[in-house]
Each structure stands twice: as C-alpha cells, then as structure tokens.
Amino acid sequence: MTAASPPRSLVWLRNDLRLRDNPALDAARREGPVVAVYCWCPAQWRSHGTGPRRMAFILRCLRALSADLAERGIPLRILMAKHFSEVPAGLQALARELGINALHFNAEYPVDEQQRDHSVQVLLEAHGVSVAVHHGAVLTPPGSIRTNAGKMPVVYSAFRRRWLARTQAGEGQPLALIPTQTWPVLNGKAMTSDPLPDPDDVDEALLADLWPGGENEALRRLRRFMEGPLVDYREQRDLPASPGTSRLSPYLAVGCLSPRQALAAAMRANHGRRSGGRPGPDAWINELLWREFYQHLTAALPQLSQGRAFKPETERLPWRDDPDALAAWQQGRTGYPLVDAGMRQLNAQGWMHNRLRMVCAMFLSKHLLLDWRQGEAWFMQQLIDGDFAANNGGWQWSASTGCDAVPYFRIFNPITQAQRFDADGAFVREWVPELKALPAPDIFEPWKAPVLAPDYPEPIVDHKAARARALAAFKSLAGR
Ligand SMILES: Cc1cc2nc3c(=O)[nH]c(=O)nc-3n(C[C@H](O)[C@H](O)[C@H](O)COP(=O)(O)OP(=O)(O)OC[C@H]3O[C@@H](n4cnc5c(N)ncnc54)[C@H](O)[C@@H]3O)c2cc1C
C-alpha cells in the first residue's frame, strides 16, 4: 500500500460487476489510485425491455460489489442517468471533479451501448482524458475470429473450430484478484462511496432467495457445479427436472463471473483441455462457446440489435396477429403441458431450462406463427439472466430466422419432446398442478387421458395443422 494520494484513473463498471478477472479494473488500478463508477440508467434499460426482476438482481449485485470494492479501498460513485444520452456529460463532469486522466471500461456489444461508448470516448478525449476499452465479457475480443476471407464465421461449428485453432490452451488465464489500495484522497479528504440507487419501482428483494447477488455467490455456484453436476452434464443437461446445469447464466450476464473464469474451471476438470477431454466438461465448454458466438455476432452485425432478422427474407413471413394466443403462451395456458410448464417456470423463477426455451420459442414462432420478436421481448421482460446476444440468438435460432438457425422444417413436437426429456412427467407435474394426478404418458396429452383434468385448457392449436401452417408460411418465401 502507498501513502494516501488523489485518484488517477476511473473504471466504469457495467456488465462486469466483479473484482476478479476484470481487465478494465485491473488496467485502471495499475495506473495509480482508482475510483469506480456505475451509471444507473433505468429508462434506457426499460426501453431495451429489461424488467424489474433483472433490475433488482443488478441492484443486489451492485450492493455486493460496493462492499467488495470498499474492502479493497476503492470508492464506488453512482451516476444517475435516465438515458444513455446523459452518460457522456455525466462522466466528463465526474472526471473533472476527480481530476483523473484515464478512463477504463469493458466493452458492451449491442448498438446503443457501442454508440454511447463512442460518445463518451470522443467527449473525454476532447477534454484530455485517455479512454481505454477492454474486453471482459468474452473469451476473445469480437472481430478476432475470422474466416479466410476475413469475415466473422456465421456458422457455429466454423466459429468453434477457428476459436480452437486461434487460441492456445494456456492463453487467456483469468486475472487475479486486484490488490488492496489505500483509500484515495480528494481535496484533502478521504473519498467515500455514494449510496446505491433506491428506485421506487424496483423491489431489491424480488426473487432474492433464488438468485442472491454478487461475485462470491457466483464463485460458490461455480464451485458447486464443478464438484457435482459437471461430470454428468452431457447426459443431464437436456432434462429439465434434473439439476444438471449450472444456473450461472444470471451471473455471467451481469458479469459477477467472467467467461474466462468459467472456462478455466471447466478446463481444470478436463485434463487442461478445451476440447477432446471428458464428455461433461467438453459439452459445457461448448455451451460457453455458443454464448461467445452470439456475443461476437452482436458486435459484428448491428442490425441484430435493431430488431432485424439475420435472414432478411424471413422479414416477409406472414406473422399472425393474435393477442389471445400470445397471452395464453405468456401465461402458460396453451394446453401443451411441456410448453406451459416452461412458461410457468419462467414466470415464477425468472429462469427457464434451455431445452424448454427452445421448445417454447419454437411453439410461439412456428405453432402459433407469432412474430419471434414478441417472444423475445417477453423473455427479456421476465428473465433474470436476460442478455441481448443470447436471447436474440436463441430466438432467431428457434424461429429459423437467424444465423446457423434450426432448419424451418425441423419443428419440435411439444408432445414427443416431453416424452423424451421429461419421460416420467416429473417436471410437468411440478409446474402444472392441474395435471398432478395424471400418470405418464397421459400427462403429455391430457386431452386424450381417460381421466380428464377439468381445470387445464384444451390445446389452442392442433400440432399437425399448426405444423403444416408454419411449413407453408416458410415455403411461401421461396415462391416470391
Ligand atoms: C429462446 C432462447 C432465449 C435465451 N435467452 C437467454 C438469455 O437471455 N440469457 C442467457 O444467458 N441465455 C439465454 N439463452 C441460452 C440458454 O438457454 C441459457 O443460457 C441457459 O439455459 C442458462 O442456464 P445455465 O446457466 O444453467 O446454463 P449451462 O447449461 O450451465 O451453460 C453454461 C453457460 O453457457 C451459456 N449458454 C448455455 N447455453 C447457451 C446458449 N444456447 N446460448 C448462449 N449461451 C448459452 C450461458 O451463459 C450459461 O450460463 C436462451 C436460449 C434460448 C433458446
């Protein structure tokens, strides 16, 4: 520790709410005493579809971070800004107040965030503050994985192959926890942290039992997953009734955990390998790479953040307008037990199992022929792990409008999906109590069961007819 001195650099924390493996924070503290800032932008986030659950989760993570920073002698300043447009001037004023000469942050890749960051950079540099952009939310910086033609690979398997070839096994080790600094002094006084935002419309305790905030919680969950379910991940990951996945997505989305930390932990369990090791860790690393793929795509293709389909021809699909069907889907009352179980899990927990996200997304976009953007928005509103790149990627995959998406004719049958992945009906029984008394396989087609479930709705569409309608809609694109 050095004697108390004024701050020299500012780290702007965003989707990187952690002290470990945080490239921006690490670079900032190397320049001398560092101050952290967080911009609370509720109106902007709401316009991006972020719901109260995720805002509550961010607040919890911010509270934990503020305490962790204080232990390291780093004050946390809060900049209240309704919209991103207010951020550049706010940061510039703070930089002037602190007298710092460098700003560091980790990049965010959707368009509005990139434009905000560009404006910040231009303004601060014009005032003599250097700005350094780092990459803490990805394994490798977007733009670094390229085809021979120098383009971003738009097929996942090619992306993965090139990622494996480009990066070395020992490369990208997570950075260590930053050392403690002496609390910086400003105008002769020790600095303090700002109080955290206390918005009227966000209940910080929302879903706190299920999703406590903070880096330490993320690390605890990572350890528990590594010591338990990881080994059987490949067999268990598709079974929604099994606690077979890590449930780390909310922590990765707000950056309480970095993807490099996740990768390094998986490699330790995988004989140090990124692929070709043990089935469980291999399969989990593959999912981390899907996350990476969608982050890189978001950075490469601004049209994705502007609500456009990756495949432009699919903009001509004859999406239906059916508010009743949309509401039935949102509430988990479609009459298809696995779809309803998934949607109810989402509404209750702010999280849904990946297999069911695909089943429910395909049901909306194919069986109901409703615009995938309506589903994407509902998910974003409800999810505690809402992440633009993964959500958009997952929706466009399921709706067959996206990059390396499922072929339009491979439409998941919600009945056989249930028979396959919830064979004894345990998951449906947990989330759809109206069907509790039905044994498998009756529970998957309750309308055919000898004992009817009077409180449970009839299917809102017939699978075969809905499938035929979706196929016709996609085929019509070729004819025009
Ligand atoms: C329609 C749809 C919407 C989705 N929306 C989101 C979202 O908003 N936020 C989000 O984090 N994930 C989203 N996913 C991806 C995936 O469903 C979740 O990441 C996963 O279910 C989270 O559970 P877990 O942490 O237990 O995952 P694990 O199976 O333990 O996987 C580890 C991590 O890898 C990443 N990951 C896993 N699968 C995927 C995938 N298919 N695409 C991208 N990343 C993946 C996640 O960060 C996850 O935490 C979506 C998928 C679909 C099909």
Coordinates of C-alpha atoms and ligand atoms in Angstrom, one line a residue, residues 54 211 225 230 233 237 244-253 257 259 262 283-295 329 351-362 375-376 379-380 383-399, ligand 1:
R54 CA -33.3 -8.1 -13.6
W211 CA -30.8 -15.5 -7.1
F225 CA -21.3 -27.1 -10.2
L230 CA -20.4 -31.1 -14.4
Y233 CA -23.6 -32.6 -17.8
R237 CA -28.3 -31.1 -19.5
G244 CA -28.0 -30.8 -14.3
T245 CA -27.0 -27.4 -15.5
S246 CA -25.0 -24.7 -13.7
R247 CA -27.7 -21.9 -13.4
L248 CA -24.8 -19.5 -13.8
S249 CA -26.4 -17.5 -16.6
P250 CA -27.6 -14.5 -14.5
Y251 CA -24.1 -14.2 -13.0
L252 CA -22.4 -14.4 -16.4
A253 CA -25.0 -11.9 -17.8
L257 CA -18.4 -14.2 -13.2
P259 CA -16.5 -16.5 -19.2
A262 CA -15.9 -20.4 -16.2
A283 CA -20.1 -30.3 -23.5
W284 CA -20.2 -27.4 -21.0
I285 CA -17.3 -25.6 -22.8
N286 CA -19.4 -26.0 -26.0
E287 CA -22.2 -24.0 -24.4
L288 CA -19.8 -21.3 -23.3
L289 CA -18.8 -21.1 -26.9
W290 CA -22.4 -20.7 -28.0
R291 CA -22.5 -17.7 -25.7
E292 CA -19.3 -16.4 -27.2
F293 CA -20.6 -16.9 -30.7
Y294 CA -23.7 -14.8 -30.1
Q295 CA -21.7 -12.0 -28.4
W329 CA -48.5 -18.6 -24.3
W351 CA -35.3 -18.5 -15.5
M352 CA -36.1 -21.4 -17.8
H353 CA -34.3 -24.5 -18.7
N354 CA -32.5 -24.3 -22.1
R355 CA -34.4 -27.3 -23.6
L356 CA -37.7 -25.6 -22.7
R357 CA -36.6 -22.2 -24.0
M358 CA -36.2 -23.8 -27.4
V359 CA -39.5 -25.7 -27.2
C360 CA -41.4 -22.6 -26.0
A361 CA -39.8 -20.3 -28.5
M362 CA -40.5 -22.7 -31.4
G375 CA -41.5 -13.8 -27.6
E376 CA -38.0 -12.3 -27.4
F379 CA -38.4 -13.4 -22.3
M380 CA -36.4 -10.2 -21.8
L383 CA -35.6 -13.3 -17.4
I384 CA -33.2 -12.7 -14.6
D385 CA -30.4 -13.7 -17.0
G386 CA -31.8 -11.5 -19.8
D387 CA -28.8 -11.0 -22.2
F388 CA -29.4 -9.4 -25.5
A389 CA -27.0 -11.5 -27.5
A390 CA -28.0 -14.9 -26.1
N391 CA -31.7 -14.1 -26.1
N392 CA -31.7 -12.7 -29.6
G393 CA -29.5 -15.6 -30.8
G394 CA -31.8 -18.2 -29.1
W395 CA -35.0 -16.7 -30.5
Q396 CA -33.6 -16.3 -34.0
W397 CA -32.3 -19.9 -33.9
S398 CA -35.7 -21.2 -32.8
A399 CA -37.7 -19.2 -35.3
Ligands
LIG1 C1 -35.1 -18.6 -26.9 C2 -33.9 -18.6 -26.0 C3 -33.6 -17.5 -25.3 C4 -32.5 -17.4 -24.5 N1 -32.2 -16.3 -23.7 C5 -31.1 -16.2 -23.0 C6 -30.8 -15.1 -22.2 O1 -31.5 -14.1 -22.3 N2 -29.7 -15.1 -21.4 C7 -28.8 -16.2 -21.4 O2 -27.8 -16.1 -20.7 N3 -29.1 -17.3 -22.1 C8 -30.2 -17.3 -22.9 N4 -30.4 -18.5 -23.6 C9 -29.4 -19.6 -23.6 C10 -29.6 -20.7 -22.5 O3 -30.9 -21.1 -22.6 C11 -29.3 -20.2 -21.1 O4 -28.0 -19.6 -21.2 C12 -29.2 -21.4 -20.2 O5 -30.4 -22.1 -20.1 C13 -28.8 -20.9 -18.8 O6 -28.8 -21.9 -17.9 P1 -27.4 -22.4 -17.2 O7 -26.7 -21.2 -16.7 O8 -27.8 -23.5 -16.2 O9 -26.6 -23.0 -18.4 P2 -25.5 -24.1 -18.5 O10 -26.0 -25.2 -19.3 O11 -24.8 -24.4 -17.3 O12 -24.4 -23.3 -19.5 C14 -23.4 -22.5 -19.0 C15 -23.5 -21.1 -19.6 O13 -23.3 -21.2 -21.0 C16 -24.1 -20.2 -21.6 N5 -25.0 -20.8 -22.5 C17 -25.6 -22.0 -22.4 N6 -26.4 -22.3 -23.4 C18 -26.3 -21.3 -24.2 C19 -27.0 -20.9 -25.5 N7 -27.8 -21.8 -26.1 N8 -26.8 -19.7 -26.0 C20 -26.0 -18.8 -25.4 N9 -25.3 -19.1 -24.2 C21 -25.5 -20.3 -23.6 C22 -24.8 -19.4 -20.5 O14 -24.1 -18.3 -20.2 C23 -24.8 -20.5 -19.4 O15 -24.9 -19.9 -18.1 C24 -31.6 -18.5 -24.4 C25 -31.9 -19.7 -25.2 C26 -33.0 -19.7 -26.0 C27 -33.3 -20.9 -26.8

